[in-house]
PDB file of C-alpha atoms in Angstrom:
ATOM      1  CA  MET A  28     219.688  51.948 159.745  1.00 46.00           C
ATOM      2  CA  GLU A  29     218.208  52.544 156.303  1.00 50.00           C
ATOM      3  CA  LYS A  30     217.677  55.993 154.853  1.00 57.00           C
ATOM      4  CA  GLU A  31     214.555  57.637 153.395  1.00 57.00           C
ATOM      5  CA  GLY A  32     213.650  54.689 151.149  1.00 54.00           C
ATOM      6  CA  ALA A  33     212.786  52.549 154.177  1.00 53.00           C
ATOM      7  CA  LYS A  34     209.660  54.644 154.809  1.00 57.00           C
ATOM      8  CA  MET A  35     208.122  53.518 151.522  1.00 57.00           C
ATOM      9  CA  ASP A  36     208.339  49.896 152.676  1.00 60.00           C
ATOM     10  CA  LEU A  37     205.016  50.273 154.481  1.00 61.00           C
ATOM     11  CA  LYS A  38     202.567  47.573 153.557  1.00 66.00           C
ATOM     12  CA  LEU A  39     201.105  49.249 150.495  1.00 60.00           C
ATOM     13  CA  ASP A  40     198.815  46.221 150.100  1.00 70.00           C
ATOM     14  CA  ASP A  41     196.763  47.611 152.989  1.00 74.00           C
ATOM     15  CA  PHE A  42     195.871  50.720 150.973  1.00 76.00           C
ATOM     16  CA  SER A  43     193.664  51.265 147.961  1.00 88.00           C
ATOM     17  CA  PRO A  44     195.431  52.477 144.782  1.00 88.00           C
ATOM     18  CA  GLU A  45     193.998  55.959 145.367  1.00 92.00           C
ATOM     19  CA  GLU A  46     195.405  56.065 148.899  1.00 91.00           C
ATOM     20  CA  VAL A  47     198.784  54.849 147.672  1.00 86.00           C
ATOM     21  CA  ALA A  48     198.854  57.553 144.989  1.00 92.00           C
ATOM     22  CA  GLU A  49     197.892  60.188 147.581  1.00 93.00           C
ATOM     23  CA  LEU A  50     200.606  59.043 149.998  1.00 89.00           C
ATOM     24  CA  GLN A  51     203.235  59.025 147.277  1.00 92.00           C
ATOM     25  CA  ARG A  52     202.192  62.513 146.164  1.00 95.00           C
ATOM     26  CA  ASN A  53     202.392  63.777 149.763  1.00 96.00           C
ATOM     27  CA  VAL A  54     205.844  62.237 150.221  1.00 94.00           C
ATOM     28  CA  PHE A  55     207.002  63.768 146.937  1.00 94.00           C
ATOM     29  CA  VAL A  56     205.693  67.244 147.818  1.00 94.00           C
ATOM     30  CA  THR A  57     207.209  67.072 151.309  1.00 95.00           C
ATOM     31  CA  THR A  58     210.567  66.004 149.889  1.00 95.00           C
ATOM     32  CA  LEU A  59     210.379  68.781 147.291  1.00 93.00           C
ATOM     33  CA  GLU A  60     209.698  71.366 150.013  1.00 94.00           C
ATOM     34  CA  GLN A  61     212.642  70.102 152.065  1.00 93.00           C
ATOM     35  CA  VAL A  62     214.953  70.291 149.051  1.00 91.00           C
ATOM     36  CA  LYS A  63     213.760  73.808 148.214  1.00 92.00           C
ATOM     37  CA  GLY A  64     214.258  74.877 151.833  1.00 92.00           C
ATOM     38  CA  TRP A  65     217.723  73.340 151.873  1.00 87.00           C
ATOM     39  CA  ALA A  66     218.658  74.977 148.555  1.00 87.00           C
ATOM     40  CA  ARG A  67     218.013  78.499 149.854  1.00 80.00           C
TER      41      ARG A  67
END
C-alpha cells in the first residue's frame, strides 16, 4: 500500500485550477498541523 503521496493521485483533471490550488493548500496546511502536533 502506498503512503501519503497516493492521495494526490486523484484525477486532478476533474477540477478547475482554482480548486486544485485550494485542495493542495488544504493538504499542505493539514500536513503542517500534523507535523507541528507531532513535534510537540
